[in-house]
């Protein structure tokens, strides 16, 4: 049965320059497909009539030799689910003129793209393209079309290592999922003025902040044990270092100052915990007062290893939680159980991600099914409706005794029963004036409060 892939609608994202493919869609029966032990499906052969061909959605790889019979293929679309285009996969596509690649994180094997290709439409930025082998081996006669309008990930990570900062600068707070600031992660980020490093970080690698001329202050947690060579080289504006510990603890940090590479770090004014700074309140965070409605919830979340804050004695209660963060909070509040399977159907969730096990667990327990087209969207900000629904499903989807009285909770909506249940259990009372505000983004203060109130259910 022929498929009209909905992803064609995103073609307008590619700078408005992507031509619509004609209607010669590849049928599933045109492909030889293998299924691995994990459930991943890959194309190993093609026997269609050619023309403009669409790889079926859900395929994760196109393997070597898959298009040995693809001499009549003139156009090829790889859906977002495809994570790998192997070397030799398209070697038989001698008439291929245009390609559409929808997954900006795809692995493209060396010389995988035939030299006859005239146009490649890549649903990502030039910087993302340069992370593939295609960047090095695609023919110089091929015209590349990038989606430079897509949002760049502010913090690029490899597992828990911060690889590169792509933000707009100013005051930067590094996520508490990071344990190491990698080599050259902030190099030449001349718009960054201050950086707060969370207590999860133990190492600042060499050249990490090299040539950050506008950096004036940095907050370093007591968890840091080593700072690499040239980490703060040429940080000529660095004046203040705020250290969440004593001077004695600072002196125990292994700072590589080879050839004076960390001179500006050493010369900056140090502010120590025993130097008269205001001590953290009983909640453990300077931005959480004991009188705040979420104070007890924050203390509980820290004591139960649900979160460690954002570093420098900050919890950042008003920061909006991502979907990745919220399922992780929920997973940790359940005791961080091991997923029963390693099957992962999401192209944007990798084993190296801090939320990997949390997402697998959440899927296994029918807490979430993702955002469609094989994606989970871990970086999307979570709404109050989503957060409440996640909690309700984790509790087993208990039926509420009645409908909620909120005028903005739509009858029959996916979150209607979740909100009704949450109100009955005292998890939420809404946002005032008879509203729940289901589409508002959920703050860190709100989600830990929801979890705290529902901890004994």
Coordinates of C-alpha atoms in Angstrom, one line a residue:
X1 CA 0.0 0.0 0.0
X2 CA 1.4 3.4 -1.0
X3 CA 2.2 5.8 1.8
X4 CA 1.9 9.6 1.6
X5 CA 4.5 10.5 4.2
X6 CA 3.4 13.4 6.4
X7 CA 7.0 14.5 6.7
X8 CA 6.7 16.1 3.3
X9 CA 5.1 18.9 5.0
X10 CA 8.3 19.9 6.6
X11 CA 10.0 20.5 3.3
X12 CA 9.0 24.2 3.6
X13 CA 11.5 24.3 6.6
X14 CA 14.4 23.8 4.3
X15 CA 14.8 27.5 3.5
X16 CA 11.8 27.3 1.2
X17 CA 14.0 25.8 -1.5
X18 CA 13.0 22.2 -1.5
X19 CA 11.0 21.0 -4.5
X20 CA 8.1 18.7 -3.9
X21 CA 8.9 15.1 -5.0
X22 CA 6.6 13.6 -7.5
X23 CA 4.1 10.8 -6.5
X24 CA 6.3 7.8 -7.3
X25 CA 6.4 6.7 -3.7
X26 CA 8.3 3.5 -2.9
X27 CA 6.1 0.7 -1.6
X28 CA 7.2 -1.4 1.3
X29 CA 7.1 -4.5 -0.9
X30 CA 9.7 -2.8 -3.1
X31 CA 12.3 -3.2 -0.4
X32 CA 14.1 -6.1 1.3
X33 CA 14.0 -5.3 5.0
X34 CA 15.6 -7.1 7.9
X35 CA 14.6 -6.7 11.5
X36 CA 17.3 -7.0 14.2
X37 CA 16.9 -8.5 17.7
X38 CA 16.1 -5.0 19.1
X39 CA 13.3 -4.5 16.6
X40 CA 15.2 -2.1 14.4
X41 CA 14.5 -2.4 10.7
X42 CA 17.0 -1.8 7.9
X43 CA 16.8 -1.8 4.1
X44 CA 19.1 -4.4 2.5
X45 CA 17.7 -4.4 -1.1
X46 CA 15.4 -2.5 -3.5
X47 CA 13.4 -3.9 -6.4
X48 CA 11.1 -1.1 -7.4
X49 CA 10.7 0.6 -10.7
X50 CA 12.7 3.7 -9.8
X51 CA 11.8 7.3 -10.1
X52 CA 11.5 9.3 -6.9
X53 CA 11.7 6.9 -4.0
X54 CA 10.8 7.2 -0.4
X55 CA 12.4 5.0 2.2
X56 CA 9.6 3.7 4.5
X57 CA 9.1 5.5 7.8
X58 CA 10.5 3.5 10.7
X59 CA 13.6 2.3 8.8
X60 CA 16.7 3.1 10.9
X61 CA 19.4 2.2 8.3
X62 CA 20.1 1.7 4.6
X63 CA 22.9 -0.9 4.4
X64 CA 25.7 -1.6 2.0
X65 CA 24.5 -2.7 -1.4
X66 CA 20.8 -1.9 -0.7
X67 CA 20.4 -0.1 -4.0
X68 CA 22.5 -2.2 -6.3
X69 CA 19.4 -2.4 -8.4
X70 CA 18.7 1.3 -8.2
X71 CA 19.9 2.4 -11.6
X72 CA 16.5 4.0 -12.4
X73 CA 16.1 5.9 -9.1
X74 CA 16.2 9.6 -9.7
X75 CA 15.2 11.0 -6.3
X76 CA 15.5 9.6 -2.8
X77 CA 14.0 10.7 0.5
X78 CA 15.4 9.4 3.8
X79 CA 12.8 9.9 6.6
X80 CA 13.7 11.2 10.1
X81 CA 13.9 7.6 11.4
X82 CA 17.0 6.8 9.3
X83 CA 20.1 7.1 11.4
X84 CA 22.6 5.5 9.0
X85 CA 23.4 5.6 5.3
X86 CA 26.1 3.0 4.9
X87 CA 29.1 3.2 2.5
X88 CA 28.0 1.5 -0.7
X89 CA 24.3 1.7 0.1
X90 CA 23.6 3.8 -3.1
X91 CA 26.4 2.6 -5.3
X92 CA 23.9 1.4 -7.9
X93 CA 22.0 4.7 -8.1
X94 CA 23.7 5.9 -11.3
X95 CA 20.8 8.2 -12.2
X96 CA 20.2 9.7 -8.7
X97 CA 19.8 13.5 -9.0
X98 CA 18.4 14.7 -5.7
X99 CA 18.2 13.6 -2.1
X100 CA 16.2 14.8 0.9
X101 CA 17.7 13.9 4.3
X102 CA 15.4 14.6 7.2
X103 CA 17.5 13.4 10.2
X104 CA 20.2 16.0 10.9
X105 CA 22.0 13.5 13.2
X106 CA 22.3 10.9 10.5
X107 CA 25.6 9.0 10.1
X108 CA 26.6 9.0 6.4
X109 CA 29.3 6.6 5.5
X110 CA 32.4 7.7 3.5
X111 CA 31.6 8.1 -0.2
X112 CA 28.0 6.9 0.5
X113 CA 26.5 9.6 -1.8
X114 CA 27.1 9.0 -5.6
X115 CA 28.8 11.8 -7.5
X116 CA 25.8 12.0 -9.9
X117 CA 23.7 13.7 -7.1
X118 CA 23.1 17.3 -8.1
X119 CA 21.1 18.5 -5.0
X120 CA 21.0 17.5 -1.4
X121 CA 18.3 19.0 0.9
X122 CA 19.5 18.5 4.5
X123 CA 17.1 19.2 7.3
X124 CA 19.7 20.7 9.5
X125 CA 22.4 23.4 9.6
X126 CA 25.8 23.4 7.8
X127 CA 27.5 22.8 11.1
X128 CA 25.4 19.6 11.6
X129 CA 26.3 18.5 8.1
X130 CA 29.9 18.9 8.8
X131 CA 29.6 16.2 11.5
X132 CA 29.0 13.6 8.8
X133 CA 31.4 11.9 6.4
X134 CA 29.3 13.4 3.6
X135 CA 30.9 16.7 4.4
X136 CA 34.3 15.3 3.4
X137 CA 33.4 13.1 0.5
X138 CA 30.3 14.4 -1.3
X139 CA 31.1 15.6 -4.9
X140 CA 32.1 19.3 -5.3
X141 CA 29.5 19.5 -8.1
X142 CA 26.7 18.7 -5.6
X143 CA 24.6 21.7 -4.4
X144 CA 23.8 21.6 -0.7
X145 CA 20.7 23.2 0.8
X146 CA 20.6 23.6 4.6
X147 CA 17.9 24.5 7.1
X148 CA 19.9 27.3 8.8
X149 CA 16.6 28.4 10.3
X150 CA 16.4 25.3 12.6
X151 CA 17.3 25.8 16.2
X152 CA 20.8 24.8 17.1
X153 CA 21.1 22.8 20.3
X154 CA 22.4 25.2 22.9
X155 CA 24.5 22.5 24.7
X156 CA 25.9 19.7 22.5
X157 CA 26.8 16.7 24.7
X158 CA 28.3 13.3 24.3
X159 CA 26.8 11.4 27.1
X160 CA 27.5 13.6 30.1
X161 CA 30.4 15.5 28.5
X162 CA 29.6 19.0 27.3
X163 CA 31.2 19.0 23.9
X164 CA 30.2 22.5 22.6
X165 CA 28.2 25.5 23.6
X166 CA 26.1 27.0 20.7
X167 CA 24.1 29.6 22.7
X168 CA 23.8 33.3 22.2
X169 CA 26.0 34.1 25.2
X170 CA 25.4 36.3 28.2
X171 CA 24.9 34.6 31.5
X172 CA 25.1 30.8 31.0
X173 CA 24.0 28.1 33.4
X174 CA 25.3 24.6 32.4
X175 CA 22.8 21.8 32.8
X176 CA 23.1 19.6 35.8
X177 CA 23.3 16.5 33.6
X178 CA 26.8 17.4 32.6
X179 CA 29.7 15.8 34.5
X180 CA 32.6 17.1 32.4
X181 CA 33.2 20.3 30.4
X182 CA 35.0 19.0 27.4
X183 CA 38.1 20.3 25.5
X184 CA 37.4 23.6 23.8
X185 CA 33.7 23.5 24.7
X186 CA 33.5 27.3 25.0
X187 CA 36.5 28.2 22.9
X188 CA 36.0 31.6 21.2
X189 CA 32.6 32.1 22.8
X190 CA 33.2 35.8 23.1
X191 CA 29.6 36.7 23.9
X192 CA 29.6 34.7 27.2
X193 CA 29.9 37.0 30.2
X194 CA 29.4 34.6 33.1
X195 CA 29.1 30.9 33.6
X196 CA 27.6 28.8 36.4
X197 CA 28.9 25.2 36.6
X198 CA 26.6 22.7 38.4
X199 CA 27.7 20.5 41.2
X200 CA 27.5 17.5 38.9
X201 CA 30.8 18.5 37.1
X202 CA 34.0 17.0 38.3
X203 CA 36.4 18.1 35.5
X204 CA 37.1 21.1 33.3
X205 CA 39.2 19.9 30.4
X206 CA 42.0 21.8 28.6
X207 CA 41.1 24.9 26.5
X208 CA 37.5 24.6 27.7
X209 CA 37.1 28.4 28.0
X210 CA 40.1 29.5 25.9
X211 CA 39.7 33.0 24.3
X212 CA 36.4 33.8 26.1
X213 CA 37.5 37.5 26.2
X214 CA 34.1 38.7 27.6
X215 CA 33.9 36.2 30.5
X216 CA 34.0 38.2 33.7
X217 CA 32.9 35.6 36.3
X218 CA 32.6 31.9 36.7
X219 CA 31.0 29.8 39.5
X220 CA 32.9 26.5 40.2
X221 CA 31.4 23.9 42.5
X222 CA 33.4 22.0 45.1
X223 CA 32.9 18.8 43.1
X224 CA 35.5 19.9 40.5
X225 CA 38.8 18.1 41.1
X226 CA 40.9 19.1 38.0
X227 CA 41.2 22.0 35.6
X228 CA 43.1 21.2 32.4
X229 CA 45.9 23.2 30.7
X230 CA 44.9 26.4 28.9
X231 CA 41.3 26.0 30.2
X232 CA 41.1 29.7 30.8
X233 CA 43.8 30.9 28.4
X234 CA 43.4 34.5 27.2
X235 CA 40.3 35.0 29.4
X236 CA 41.4 38.6 29.8
X237 CA 38.2 39.8 31.3
X238 CA 37.9 37.2 34.1
X239 CA 37.7 39.0 37.4
X240 CA 35.8 36.9 39.8
X241 CA 35.7 33.2 40.6
X242 CA 32.9 32.0 43.0
X243 CA 33.8 28.7 44.6
X244 CA 31.3 26.7 46.5
X245 CA 33.8 25.6 49.1
X246 CA 36.6 26.7 51.3
X247 CA 40.0 28.1 50.3
X248 CA 41.6 24.9 51.5
X249 CA 39.3 22.9 49.2
X250 CA 40.2 25.2 46.3
X251 CA 43.9 24.6 46.9
X252 CA 43.3 20.8 46.5
X253 CA 42.1 21.2 42.9
X254 CA 44.6 20.1 40.3
X255 CA 45.1 23.1 38.1
X256 CA 47.4 22.6 35.2
X257 CA 49.1 25.9 34.7
X258 CA 51.7 24.8 32.2
X259 CA 53.4 27.9 30.6
X260 CA 51.0 30.1 32.6
X261 CA 48.0 28.9 30.6
X262 CA 45.6 29.4 33.5
X263 CA 47.1 32.7 34.6
X264 CA 43.8 34.6 34.4
X265 CA 42.0 32.0 36.5
X266 CA 44.7 32.1 39.1
X267 CA 44.8 35.9 39.1
X268 CA 41.0 36.4 39.5
X269 CA 39.5 37.3 42.8
X270 CA 38.3 34.2 44.6
X271 CA 35.1 34.2 46.7
X272 CA 35.1 31.2 49.1
X273 CA 32.3 29.7 51.2
X274 CA 34.3 30.7 54.3
X275 CA 34.9 34.2 53.1
X276 CA 31.8 35.9 54.4
X277 CA 29.4 34.8 51.6
X278 CA 25.8 34.4 52.6
X279 CA 25.3 30.7 53.6
X280 CA 22.7 28.7 51.9
X281 CA 19.3 28.5 53.6
X282 CA 18.0 25.4 55.1
X283 CA 16.6 24.2 51.8
X284 CA 20.2 24.1 50.5
X285 CA 19.7 26.6 47.7
X286 CA 20.1 30.4 47.8
X287 CA 17.1 30.8 45.4
X288 CA 14.8 28.7 47.5
X289 CA 13.5 30.4 50.7
X290 CA 12.1 28.4 53.5
X291 CA 8.8 30.3 53.0
X292 CA 8.5 29.3 49.4
X293 CA 5.6 27.0 48.6
X294 CA 8.0 24.6 46.9
X295 CA 10.7 24.6 49.7
X296 CA 9.7 21.2 51.3
X297 CA 9.3 19.7 47.8
X298 CA 12.8 20.8 46.8
X299 CA 14.3 19.4 50.0
X300 CA 12.6 16.1 49.4
X301 CA 13.7 15.9 45.8
X302 CA 17.3 16.5 46.8
X303 CA 17.2 14.0 49.7
X304 CA 15.8 11.4 47.3
X305 CA 18.3 12.0 44.5
X306 CA 15.7 13.3 42.1
X307 CA 17.7 16.4 41.4
X308 CA 20.9 18.0 42.6
X309 CA 20.0 21.6 41.5
X310 CA 21.8 23.8 39.0
X311 CA 25.1 24.4 40.8
X312 CA 26.3 27.3 42.9
X313 CA 23.6 26.6 45.5
X314 CA 21.0 27.3 42.9
X315 CA 17.9 25.3 42.2
X316 CA 16.5 27.6 39.4
X317 CA 12.8 27.0 40.4
X318 CA 11.5 29.1 37.5
X319 CA 13.4 27.3 34.8
X320 CA 11.1 25.4 32.5
X321 CA 11.6 21.6 32.5
X322 CA 12.2 19.6 29.3
X323 CA 10.5 16.4 28.5
X324 CA 13.8 14.6 29.1
X325 CA 14.1 16.2 32.6
X326 CA 10.6 15.5 33.7
X327 CA 10.6 11.8 32.8
X328 CA 14.0 11.5 34.6
X329 CA 12.5 13.2 37.7
X330 CA 9.6 10.8 37.6
X331 CA 11.8 7.8 37.0
X332 CA 14.1 8.7 39.9
X333 CA 11.1 9.3 42.2
X334 CA 10.1 5.7 41.4
X335 CA 13.5 4.5 42.5
X336 CA 15.3 4.6 39.2
X337 CA 14.2 1.1 38.1
X338 CA 16.1 -0.7 35.4
X339 CA 14.2 -0.9 32.1
X340 CA 13.2 -4.5 31.3
X341 CA 14.2 -4.1 27.6
X342 CA 16.8 -2.2 25.6
X343 CA 14.4 -1.6 22.7
X344 CA 14.4 2.0 21.8
X345 CA 12.1 3.3 19.0
X346 CA 13.1 7.0 19.3
X347 CA 15.7 8.4 16.9
X348 CA 16.4 11.3 19.2
X349 CA 17.1 9.2 22.3
X350 CA 20.6 7.7 22.5
X351 CA 22.1 5.3 25.0
X352 CA 24.6 8.0 26.0
X353 CA 21.9 10.4 27.1
X354 CA 21.2 10.9 30.8
X355 CA 17.5 10.4 30.3
X356 CA 17.9 7.2 28.2
X357 CA 16.8 4.7 30.9
X358 CA 14.1 7.0 32.1
X359 CA 12.6 7.2 28.6
X360 CA 12.7 3.4 28.1
X361 CA 11.1 2.9 31.5
X362 CA 8.4 5.4 30.8
X363 CA 7.6 3.7 27.5
X364 CA 7.5 0.3 29.1
X365 CA 5.0 1.6 31.7
X366 CA 2.8 3.3 29.1
X367 CA 3.6 6.7 30.6
X368 CA 4.5 8.2 27.2
X369 CA 4.6 7.0 23.5
X370 CA 6.7 9.9 22.3
X371 CA 5.8 12.7 19.9
X372 CA 5.2 10.7 16.7
X373 CA 7.4 9.9 13.7
X374 CA 9.8 7.9 15.9
X375 CA 10.8 10.8 18.1
X376 CA 10.5 11.6 21.8
X377 CA 11.5 15.3 21.6
X378 CA 13.5 15.3 24.9
X379 CA 14.5 19.0 24.6
X380 CA 10.9 20.3 24.2
X381 CA 9.6 22.2 27.2
X382 CA 7.0 20.1 29.0
X383 CA 3.5 21.5 29.5
X384 CA 1.5 21.3 32.7
X385 CA -0.9 19.0 30.8
X386 CA 1.9 16.6 29.8
X387 CA 3.4 16.6 33.3
X388 CA 0.1 15.8 35.0
X389 CA -0.6 13.0 32.4
X390 CA 2.8 11.4 32.9
X391 CA 2.1 11.3 36.7
X392 CA -1.4 9.9 36.2
X393 CA -0.2 7.2 33.9
X394 CA 2.6 6.3 36.3
X395 CA 0.0 5.8 39.0
X396 CA -1.9 3.4 36.8
X397 CA -4.4 5.8 35.2
X398 CA -6.9 5.7 38.2
X399 CA -10.3 7.0 37.2
X400 CA -11.3 10.3 38.9
X401 CA -14.7 10.5 40.6
X402 CA -15.8 13.3 38.4
X403 CA -14.8 15.9 35.9
X404 CA -12.6 18.8 36.9
X405 CA -14.2 22.3 37.3
X406 CA -11.5 24.1 35.3
X407 CA -12.9 26.0 32.4
X408 CA -9.8 25.5 30.3
X409 CA -9.7 21.7 30.6
X410 CA -11.3 20.4 27.4
X411 CA -13.7 17.6 27.7
X412 CA -12.3 14.5 26.0
X413 CA -8.7 15.8 26.0
X414 CA -5.8 13.5 26.7
X415 CA -5.2 15.2 30.0
X416 CA -8.8 15.6 31.3
X417 CA -8.8 12.5 33.5
X418 CA -5.3 13.2 34.7
X419 CA -6.1 16.7 35.9
X420 CA -9.4 15.5 37.6
X421 CA -7.4 12.8 39.4
X422 CA -4.6 15.2 40.4
X423 CA -7.2 17.7 41.9
X424 CA -8.9 14.9 43.9
X425 CA -5.5 13.8 45.3
X426 CA -4.4 17.3 46.2
X427 CA -1.5 17.4 43.7
X428 CA -2.7 20.6 42.1
X429 CA -5.4 23.2 42.7
X430 CA -4.9 24.9 39.3
X431 CA -3.7 28.4 38.5
X432 CA -6.5 30.4 40.0
X433 CA -9.6 32.0 38.5
X434 CA -11.0 28.6 37.7
X435 CA -8.1 27.7 35.3
X436 CA -5.5 24.9 35.1
X437 CA -3.4 26.5 32.2
X438 CA -2.7 23.1 30.5
X439 CA -0.5 24.6 27.8
X440 CA 1.7 26.6 30.2
X441 CA 5.2 25.3 30.4
X442 CA 5.9 23.4 33.6
X443 CA 8.6 24.9 35.9
X444 CA 11.1 23.0 38.0
X445 CA 9.3 24.3 41.2
X446 CA 6.0 23.0 39.9
X447 CA 7.1 19.5 38.9
X448 CA 8.9 18.8 42.2
X449 CA 5.9 20.0 44.0
X450 CA 3.6 17.8 42.0
X451 CA 5.9 14.8 42.7
X452 CA 6.2 15.6 46.4
X453 CA 2.4 15.8 46.9
X454 CA 1.9 12.6 45.0
X455 CA 4.8 10.7 46.6
X456 CA 2.6 8.4 48.8
X457 CA 0.0 7.6 46.2

